[in-house]
XYZ file of C-alpha atoms in Angstrom:
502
model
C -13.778 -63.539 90.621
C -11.458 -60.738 89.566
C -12.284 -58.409 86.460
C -8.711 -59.637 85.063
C -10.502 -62.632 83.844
C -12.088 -60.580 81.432
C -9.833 -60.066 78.622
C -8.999 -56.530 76.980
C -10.397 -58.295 73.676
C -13.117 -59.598 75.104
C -14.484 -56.333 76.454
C -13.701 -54.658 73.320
C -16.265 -56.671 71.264
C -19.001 -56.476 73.988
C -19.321 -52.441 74.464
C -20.789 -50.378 72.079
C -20.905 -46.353 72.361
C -23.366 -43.704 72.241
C -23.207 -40.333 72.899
C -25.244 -38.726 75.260
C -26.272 -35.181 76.282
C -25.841 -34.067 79.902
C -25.998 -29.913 80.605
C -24.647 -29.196 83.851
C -26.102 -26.237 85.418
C -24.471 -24.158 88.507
C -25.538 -21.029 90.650
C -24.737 -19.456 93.831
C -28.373 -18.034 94.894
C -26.796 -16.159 97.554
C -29.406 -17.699 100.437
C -32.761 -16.321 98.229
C -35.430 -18.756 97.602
C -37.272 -19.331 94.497
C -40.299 -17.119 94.090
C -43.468 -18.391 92.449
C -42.978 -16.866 89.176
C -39.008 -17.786 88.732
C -38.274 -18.704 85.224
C -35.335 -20.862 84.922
C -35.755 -22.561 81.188
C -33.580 -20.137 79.792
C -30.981 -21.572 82.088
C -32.205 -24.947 82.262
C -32.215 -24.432 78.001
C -35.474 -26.918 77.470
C -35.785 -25.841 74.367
C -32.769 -28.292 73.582
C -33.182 -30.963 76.318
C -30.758 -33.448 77.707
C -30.498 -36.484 78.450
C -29.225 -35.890 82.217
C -29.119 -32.648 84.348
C -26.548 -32.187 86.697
C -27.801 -28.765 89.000
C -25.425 -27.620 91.671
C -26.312 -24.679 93.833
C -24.118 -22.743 96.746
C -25.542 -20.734 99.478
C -29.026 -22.737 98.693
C -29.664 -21.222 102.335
C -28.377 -18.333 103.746
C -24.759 -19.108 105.777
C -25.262 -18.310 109.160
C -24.611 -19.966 112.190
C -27.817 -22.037 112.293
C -27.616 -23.015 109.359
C -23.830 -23.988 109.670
C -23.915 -25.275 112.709
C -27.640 -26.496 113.751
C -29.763 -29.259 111.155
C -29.896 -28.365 107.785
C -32.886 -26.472 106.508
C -34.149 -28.621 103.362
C -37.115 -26.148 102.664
C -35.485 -24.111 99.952
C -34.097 -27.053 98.357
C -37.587 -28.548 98.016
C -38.803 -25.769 96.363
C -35.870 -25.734 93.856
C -36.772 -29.383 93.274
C -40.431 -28.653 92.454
C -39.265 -25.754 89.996
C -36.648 -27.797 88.729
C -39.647 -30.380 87.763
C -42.124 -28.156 86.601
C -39.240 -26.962 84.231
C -38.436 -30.172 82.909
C -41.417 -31.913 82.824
C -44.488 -29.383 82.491
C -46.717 -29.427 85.291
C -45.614 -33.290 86.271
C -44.992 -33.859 89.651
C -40.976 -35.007 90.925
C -40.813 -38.777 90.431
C -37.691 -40.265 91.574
C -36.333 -44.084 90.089
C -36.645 -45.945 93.317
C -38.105 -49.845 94.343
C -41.913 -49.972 94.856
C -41.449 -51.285 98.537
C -38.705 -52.057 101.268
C -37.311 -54.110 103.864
C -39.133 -53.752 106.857
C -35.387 -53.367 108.989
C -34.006 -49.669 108.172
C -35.298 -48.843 105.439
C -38.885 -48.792 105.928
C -38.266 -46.795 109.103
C -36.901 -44.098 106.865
C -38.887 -44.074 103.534
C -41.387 -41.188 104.004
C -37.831 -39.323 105.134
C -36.122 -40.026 101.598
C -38.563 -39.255 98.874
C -38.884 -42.972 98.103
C -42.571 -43.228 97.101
C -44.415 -46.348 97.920
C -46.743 -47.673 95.412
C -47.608 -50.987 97.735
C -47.372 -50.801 101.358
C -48.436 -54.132 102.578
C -46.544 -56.481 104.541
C -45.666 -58.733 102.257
C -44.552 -56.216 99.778
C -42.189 -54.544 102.058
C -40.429 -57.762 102.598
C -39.343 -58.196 98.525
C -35.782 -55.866 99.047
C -33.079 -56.291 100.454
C -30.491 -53.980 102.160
C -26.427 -53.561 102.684
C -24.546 -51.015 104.004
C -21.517 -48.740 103.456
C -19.754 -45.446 105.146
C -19.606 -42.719 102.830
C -16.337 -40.465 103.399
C -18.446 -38.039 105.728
C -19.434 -40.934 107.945
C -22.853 -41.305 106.306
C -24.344 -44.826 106.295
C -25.361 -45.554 102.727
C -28.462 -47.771 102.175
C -28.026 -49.284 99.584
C -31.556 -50.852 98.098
C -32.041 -54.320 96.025
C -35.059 -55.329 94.589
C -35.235 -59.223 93.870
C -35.325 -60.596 90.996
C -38.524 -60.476 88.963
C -40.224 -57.692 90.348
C -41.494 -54.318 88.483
C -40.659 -50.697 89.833
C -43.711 -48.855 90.438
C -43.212 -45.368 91.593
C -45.744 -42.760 92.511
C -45.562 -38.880 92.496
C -43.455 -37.625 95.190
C -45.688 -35.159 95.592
C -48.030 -37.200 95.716
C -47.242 -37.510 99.168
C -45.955 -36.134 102.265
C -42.105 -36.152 102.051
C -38.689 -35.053 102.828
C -36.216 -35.406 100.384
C -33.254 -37.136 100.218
C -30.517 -34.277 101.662
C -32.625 -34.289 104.822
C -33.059 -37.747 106.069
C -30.274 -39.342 108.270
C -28.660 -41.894 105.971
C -27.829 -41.227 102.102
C -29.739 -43.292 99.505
C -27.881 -45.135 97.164
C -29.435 -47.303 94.309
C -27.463 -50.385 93.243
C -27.429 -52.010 89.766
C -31.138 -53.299 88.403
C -32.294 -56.433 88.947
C -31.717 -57.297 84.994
C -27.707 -56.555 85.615
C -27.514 -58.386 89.063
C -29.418 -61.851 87.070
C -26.630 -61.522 84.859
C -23.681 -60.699 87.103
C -25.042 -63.978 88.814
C -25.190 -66.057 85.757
C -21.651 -65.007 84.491
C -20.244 -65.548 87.945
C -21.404 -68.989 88.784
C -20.046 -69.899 85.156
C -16.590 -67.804 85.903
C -16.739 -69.869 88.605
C -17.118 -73.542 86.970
C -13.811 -72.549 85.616
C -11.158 -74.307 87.289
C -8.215 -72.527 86.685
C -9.694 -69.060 86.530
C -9.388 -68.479 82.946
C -12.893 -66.644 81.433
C -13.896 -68.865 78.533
C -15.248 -66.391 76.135
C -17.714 -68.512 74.416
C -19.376 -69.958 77.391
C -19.460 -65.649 78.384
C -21.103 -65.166 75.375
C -23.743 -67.630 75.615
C -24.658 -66.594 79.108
C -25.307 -63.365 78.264
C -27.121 -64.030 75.024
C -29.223 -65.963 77.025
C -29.914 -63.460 79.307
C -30.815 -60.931 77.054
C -34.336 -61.419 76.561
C -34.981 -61.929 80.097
C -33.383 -58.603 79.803
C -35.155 -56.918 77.998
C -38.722 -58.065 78.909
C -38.002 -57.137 82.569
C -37.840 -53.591 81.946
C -39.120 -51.332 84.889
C -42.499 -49.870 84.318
C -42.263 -45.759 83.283
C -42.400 -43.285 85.473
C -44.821 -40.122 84.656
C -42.826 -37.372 83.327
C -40.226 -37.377 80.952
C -37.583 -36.971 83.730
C -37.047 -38.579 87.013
C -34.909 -37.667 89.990
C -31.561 -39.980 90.984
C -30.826 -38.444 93.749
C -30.631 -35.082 95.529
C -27.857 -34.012 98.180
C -27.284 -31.066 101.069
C -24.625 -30.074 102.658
C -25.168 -26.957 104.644
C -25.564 -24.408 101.535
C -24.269 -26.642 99.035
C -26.768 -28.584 97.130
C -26.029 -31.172 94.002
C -29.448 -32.547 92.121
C -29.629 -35.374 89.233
C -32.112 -35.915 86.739
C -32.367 -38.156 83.790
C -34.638 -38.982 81.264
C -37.047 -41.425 82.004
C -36.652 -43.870 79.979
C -32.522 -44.091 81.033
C -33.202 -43.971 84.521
C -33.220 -48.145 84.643
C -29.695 -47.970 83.468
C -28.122 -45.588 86.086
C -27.073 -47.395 89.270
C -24.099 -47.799 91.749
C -25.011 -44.207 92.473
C -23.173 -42.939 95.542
C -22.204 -39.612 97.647
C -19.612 -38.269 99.472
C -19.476 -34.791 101.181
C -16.561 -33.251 102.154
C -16.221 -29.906 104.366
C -13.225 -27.352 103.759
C -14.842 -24.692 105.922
C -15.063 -23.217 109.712
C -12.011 -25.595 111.047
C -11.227 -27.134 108.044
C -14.357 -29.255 107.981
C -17.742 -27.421 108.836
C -19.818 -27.149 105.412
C -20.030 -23.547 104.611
C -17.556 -24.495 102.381
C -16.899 -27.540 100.740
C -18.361 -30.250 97.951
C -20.950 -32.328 97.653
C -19.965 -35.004 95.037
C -21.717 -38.053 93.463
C -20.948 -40.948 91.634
C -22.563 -42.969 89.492
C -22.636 -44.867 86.359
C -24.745 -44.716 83.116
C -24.027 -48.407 81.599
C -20.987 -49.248 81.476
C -19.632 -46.034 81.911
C -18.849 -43.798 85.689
C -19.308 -40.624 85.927
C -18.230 -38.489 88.861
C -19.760 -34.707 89.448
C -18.837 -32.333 91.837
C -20.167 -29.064 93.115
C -18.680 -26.909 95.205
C -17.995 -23.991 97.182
C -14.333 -22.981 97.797
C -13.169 -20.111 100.373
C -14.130 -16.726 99.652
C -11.764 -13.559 99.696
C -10.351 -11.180 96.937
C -6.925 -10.491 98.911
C -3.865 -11.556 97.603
C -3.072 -15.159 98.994
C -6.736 -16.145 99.086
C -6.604 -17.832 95.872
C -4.103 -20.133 97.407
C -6.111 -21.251 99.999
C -8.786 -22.598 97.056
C -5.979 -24.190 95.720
C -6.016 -25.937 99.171
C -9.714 -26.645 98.817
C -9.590 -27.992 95.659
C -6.782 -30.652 96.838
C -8.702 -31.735 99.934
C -11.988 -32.086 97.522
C -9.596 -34.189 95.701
C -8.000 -36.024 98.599
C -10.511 -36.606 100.912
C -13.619 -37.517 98.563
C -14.390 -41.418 98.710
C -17.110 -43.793 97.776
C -17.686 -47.290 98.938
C -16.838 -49.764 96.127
C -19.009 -52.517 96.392
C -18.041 -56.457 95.991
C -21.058 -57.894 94.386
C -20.015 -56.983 90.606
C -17.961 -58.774 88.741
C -17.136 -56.436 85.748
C -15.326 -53.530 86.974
C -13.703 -51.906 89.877
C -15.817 -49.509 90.850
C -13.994 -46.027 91.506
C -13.573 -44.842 95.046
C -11.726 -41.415 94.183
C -12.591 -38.980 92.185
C -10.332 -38.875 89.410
C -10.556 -43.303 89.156
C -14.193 -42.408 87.173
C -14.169 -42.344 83.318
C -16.315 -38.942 83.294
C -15.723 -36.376 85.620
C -17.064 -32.920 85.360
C -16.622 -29.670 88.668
C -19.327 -27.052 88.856
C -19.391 -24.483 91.593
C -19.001 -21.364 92.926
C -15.002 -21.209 93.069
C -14.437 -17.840 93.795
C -11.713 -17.594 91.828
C -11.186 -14.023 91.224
C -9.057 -10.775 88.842
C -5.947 -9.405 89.796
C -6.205 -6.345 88.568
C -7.692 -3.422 90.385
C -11.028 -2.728 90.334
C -11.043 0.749 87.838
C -8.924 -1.473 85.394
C -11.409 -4.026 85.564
C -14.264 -1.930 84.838
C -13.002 -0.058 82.163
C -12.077 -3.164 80.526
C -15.544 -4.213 81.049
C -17.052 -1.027 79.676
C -15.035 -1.958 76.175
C -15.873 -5.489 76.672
C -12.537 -6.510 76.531
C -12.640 -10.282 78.037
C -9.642 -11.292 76.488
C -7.648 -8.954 78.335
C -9.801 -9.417 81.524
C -9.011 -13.511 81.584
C -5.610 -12.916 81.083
C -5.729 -11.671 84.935
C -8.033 -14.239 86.069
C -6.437 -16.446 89.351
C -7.983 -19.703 88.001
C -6.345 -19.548 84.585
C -3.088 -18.345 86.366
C -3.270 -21.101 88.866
C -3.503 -23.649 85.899
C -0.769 -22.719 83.692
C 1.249 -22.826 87.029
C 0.428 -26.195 87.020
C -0.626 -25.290 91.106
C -4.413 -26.040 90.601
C -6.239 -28.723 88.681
C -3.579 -29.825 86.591
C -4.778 -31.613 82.983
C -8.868 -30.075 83.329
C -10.480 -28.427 81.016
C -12.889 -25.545 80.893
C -14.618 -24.323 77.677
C -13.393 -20.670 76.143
C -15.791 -17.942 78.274
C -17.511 -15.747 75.764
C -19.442 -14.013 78.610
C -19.012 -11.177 81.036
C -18.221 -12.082 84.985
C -21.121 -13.705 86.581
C -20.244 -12.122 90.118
C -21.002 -9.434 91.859
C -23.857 -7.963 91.029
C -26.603 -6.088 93.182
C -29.606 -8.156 93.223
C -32.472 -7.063 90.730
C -30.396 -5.232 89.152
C -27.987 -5.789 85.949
C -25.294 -3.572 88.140
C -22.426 -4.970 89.056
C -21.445 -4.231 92.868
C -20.573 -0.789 93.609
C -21.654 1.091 90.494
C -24.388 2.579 92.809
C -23.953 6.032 94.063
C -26.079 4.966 97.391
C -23.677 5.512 100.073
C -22.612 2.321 101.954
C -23.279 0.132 98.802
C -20.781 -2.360 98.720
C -18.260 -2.668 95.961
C -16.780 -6.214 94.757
C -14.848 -6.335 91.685
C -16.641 -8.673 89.307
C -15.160 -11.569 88.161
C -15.821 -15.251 87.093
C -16.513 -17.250 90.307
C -18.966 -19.578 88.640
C -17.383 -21.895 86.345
C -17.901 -25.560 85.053
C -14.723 -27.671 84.284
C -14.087 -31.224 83.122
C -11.173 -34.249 83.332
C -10.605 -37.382 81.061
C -11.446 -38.574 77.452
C -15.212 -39.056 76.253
C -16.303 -35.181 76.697
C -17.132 -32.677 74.500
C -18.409 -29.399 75.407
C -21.132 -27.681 72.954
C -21.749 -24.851 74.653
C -20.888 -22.864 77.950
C -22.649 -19.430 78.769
C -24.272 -17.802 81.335
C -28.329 -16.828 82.300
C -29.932 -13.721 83.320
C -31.627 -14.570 85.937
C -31.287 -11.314 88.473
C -32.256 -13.218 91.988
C -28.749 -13.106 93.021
C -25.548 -11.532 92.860
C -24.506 -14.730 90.627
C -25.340 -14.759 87.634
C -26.073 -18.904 86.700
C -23.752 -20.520 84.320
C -24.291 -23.690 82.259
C -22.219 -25.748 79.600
C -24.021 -29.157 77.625
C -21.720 -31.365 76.805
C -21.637 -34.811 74.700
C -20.424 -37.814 76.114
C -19.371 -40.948 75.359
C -21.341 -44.110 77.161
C -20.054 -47.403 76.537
C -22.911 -50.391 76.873
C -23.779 -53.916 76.041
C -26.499 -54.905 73.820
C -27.385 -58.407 72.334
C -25.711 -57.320 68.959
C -22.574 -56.297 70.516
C -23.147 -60.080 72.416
C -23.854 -61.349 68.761
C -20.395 -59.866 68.058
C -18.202 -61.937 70.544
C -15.288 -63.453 69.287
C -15.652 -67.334 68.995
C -13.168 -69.153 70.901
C -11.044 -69.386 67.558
C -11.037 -65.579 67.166
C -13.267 -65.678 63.594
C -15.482 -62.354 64.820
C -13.457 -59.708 64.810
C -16.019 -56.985 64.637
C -15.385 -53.185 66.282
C -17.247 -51.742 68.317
C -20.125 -49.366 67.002
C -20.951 -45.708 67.483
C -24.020 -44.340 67.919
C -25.337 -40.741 67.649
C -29.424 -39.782 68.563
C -30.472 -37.633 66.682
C -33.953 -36.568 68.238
C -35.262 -36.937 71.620
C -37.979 -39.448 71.165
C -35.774 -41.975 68.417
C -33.255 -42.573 71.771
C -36.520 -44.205 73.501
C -36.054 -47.144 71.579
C -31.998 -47.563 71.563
C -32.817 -47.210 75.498
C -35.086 -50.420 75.271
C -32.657 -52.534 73.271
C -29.405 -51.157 75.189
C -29.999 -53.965 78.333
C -27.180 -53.414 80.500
């Protein structure tokens, strides 16, 4: 059944909004692995947590030709996971939202590979999922994983266990829409469907989803220990994109998806590049990429990341699958409702090095981001035409020598190289339903980058059995608006969580 059967009106009574959190978080490590002691709360800011963390990293391994060329080395990017956790959730283990058992066909094969914990490994466990598949835009099979109806998550520790995460195992993971919203998308379709001339009958919609509500509602997954669980992780060579979300939201994220695309060696190799997911949070899709575009501070090389950005743009796709009823799901990029670039872009100053430092020394920014390619390329309308980035109240994040808070070249050490700093790490946004609060930089001094991070509030539409309640009768008496929401404390959105059901 198409989604045109579902009026404009009709869809306007049945989603309410709330505004959620979600910091994004980017740094190019420059190849160097967390050490034991790291502290990254300052840049992870969880003193003020989220409700979903979006971490990209670039050159999460060093770039050379094994790495480039030869299987991907997922060790550092374990290690940023487990620090990552630890930083969000104490001294609780990684947990990741994923079904309690598997099909015994290709997923099971592959399970210990994809940081899918198994709470029950008997045989007639593994045989309560289902599986599909789809081709990602760099040829990767997706699996995607259904649990039938009825049936709990339980989810154990991924540390718990021997495992390799996601970015290392052959096929990506994808995780469809709960149980609770496939029941429903069954119900509504088999009554869409009764309809003989394809018309949706609004008050037979309503019903059906009123009565599904409660079945809603008390099928809620189990929780997961920690306050936030894993979606999904992704590597592409030294690009690496991680998602986390609160715990008790983590039911209502699905039709999560990735796509890679390489911009590097050739044109395609991943040294550079973006690793890009999709996914939706209700009834809401959100679409984040990270990326690394080409290097270079000569005149002309800001031209070829304009390049980089339009393949990113081009050549980024995710499979759309058939089996809901409500939406078209976004293949591209810029079809999602919320989309939000992080990366090392590499944009750079043009204005000589001396001029840039004495501008520095005065900490003239103003004057400094009047030079600065990425701002240039906008206006010129050349490079990511109608984004947004926040106003940059901090000093250039790149290049500076490593344990040190000297930028590149202010050493007196003979051979030291010199790079003149500018802003290669930025965080940028496109469409309606973002706000950023904030948008600074760390100090960690592991790398040459300095990290960078912006929070932002966003708008998520959902359904709840109020906004049901709402529904227009078939003579159009109802005619109540949708409702806002704002959450004012971390623990009060618990509770909005359990009554929000699809």
């Amino acid at each position: 059944m198409s989604t045109e059967c579902l009026s404009k009106k009709l869809w306007m009574h049945l989603l309410d909004i709330h505004d959620y959190q979600i910091f994004v978080g980017t740094w190019n490590v420059a190849g160097n692995p967390p050490l034991n002691d790291l502290d990254v709360e300052q840049w992870l800011n969880v003193k003020e947590l989220a409700d979903v963390y979006v971490l990209g990293f670039q050159e999460i391994v060093p770039l050379n030709a094994g790495n480039v060329f030869g299987a991907e080395d997922g060790g550092p990017a374990t290690k940023w996971e487990q620090l990552i956790c630890r930083s969000l959730n104490g001294t609780i283990r990684p947990s990741v939202s994923a079904p309690s058992s598997f099909e015994a066909t290709n997923v099971c094969k592959t399970a210990k590979h994809a940081d899918l914990s198994v709470a029950e490994t008997t045989a007639s466990k593994v045989q309560e999922c289902s599986t599909t598949s789809h081709q990602a835009n760099n040829n990767e099979e997706i699996i995607i994983v259904k649990r039938k109806p009825g049936r709990h998550k339980k989810v154990l520790s991924a540390c718990e266990q021997d495992f390799t995460p996601l970015y290392k195992m052959g096929p990506a993971v994808a995780y469809e829409e709960p149980e609770t919203v496939d029941e429903v998308s069954k119900a509504l379709e088999l009554r869409l469907l009764e309809n003989a001339n394809g018309v949706c009958d609004e008050e037979i919609l309503a019903k059906s989803l009123l009565s599904t509500s409660q079945d809603v509602q008390e099928s809620d997954p189990e929780p997961v220990e920690g306050k936030y669980v894993r979606i999904i992780s992704k590597q592409m060579a030294g690009i690496f994109l991680t998602v986390w979300v609160r715990r008790d939201l983590h039911c209502h994220v699905h039709n999560v998806k990735v796509s890679c695309v390489g911009c590097g060696l050739m044109g395609y190799y991943g040294n550079k590049g973006s690793v890009a997911v999709s996914l939706c949070i209700h009834r809401t899709s959100f679409c984040f990429i990270c990326s690394h575009l080409t290097a270079g501070d000569k005149e002309g090389n800001e031209l070829r990341r304009n390049v980089d950005v339009s393949d990113i743009l081009r050549r980024t796709s995710f499979s759309r699958s058939s089996k809901t009823i409500w939406v078209d799901l976004p293949q591209t990029i810029l079809e999602h409702d919320r989309i939000i670039w992080l990366g090392d872009l590499n944009y750079r100053l043009t204005v000589s090095d001396s001029e840039t430092r004495k501008l520095l020394a005065k900490m003239n920014l103003d004057a400094l981001l009047e030079k600065d390619q990425l701002k240039i390329e906008q206006r010129a309308g050349r490079v990511f035409e109608g984004w947004q980035e926040g106003p940059i109240f901090f000093a250039p994040t790149y290049k500076y020598n490593i344990n040190s808070t000297g930028y590149s070249g202010e050493s007196s050490r003979p051979g030291a190289m010199r790079r003149t700093p500018a802003w290669c790490d930025r965080i940028l946004w496109f469409g309606e339903g973002l706000k950023q609060i904030s948008y600074k930089r760390s100090e960690s001094m592991l790398s040459d980058h300095r990290p960078v991070s912006a929070m932002f509030l966003v708008d998520v539409k959902f359904i709840t059995g109020q906004s049901i309640k709402r529904l227009p009768s078939v003579s159009g008496e109802n005619t109540a608006k949708p409702v806002r929401t704002r959450w004012p404390s971390f623990d009060s959105r618990e509770q909005h969580h359990k009554d929000a059901f699809w």
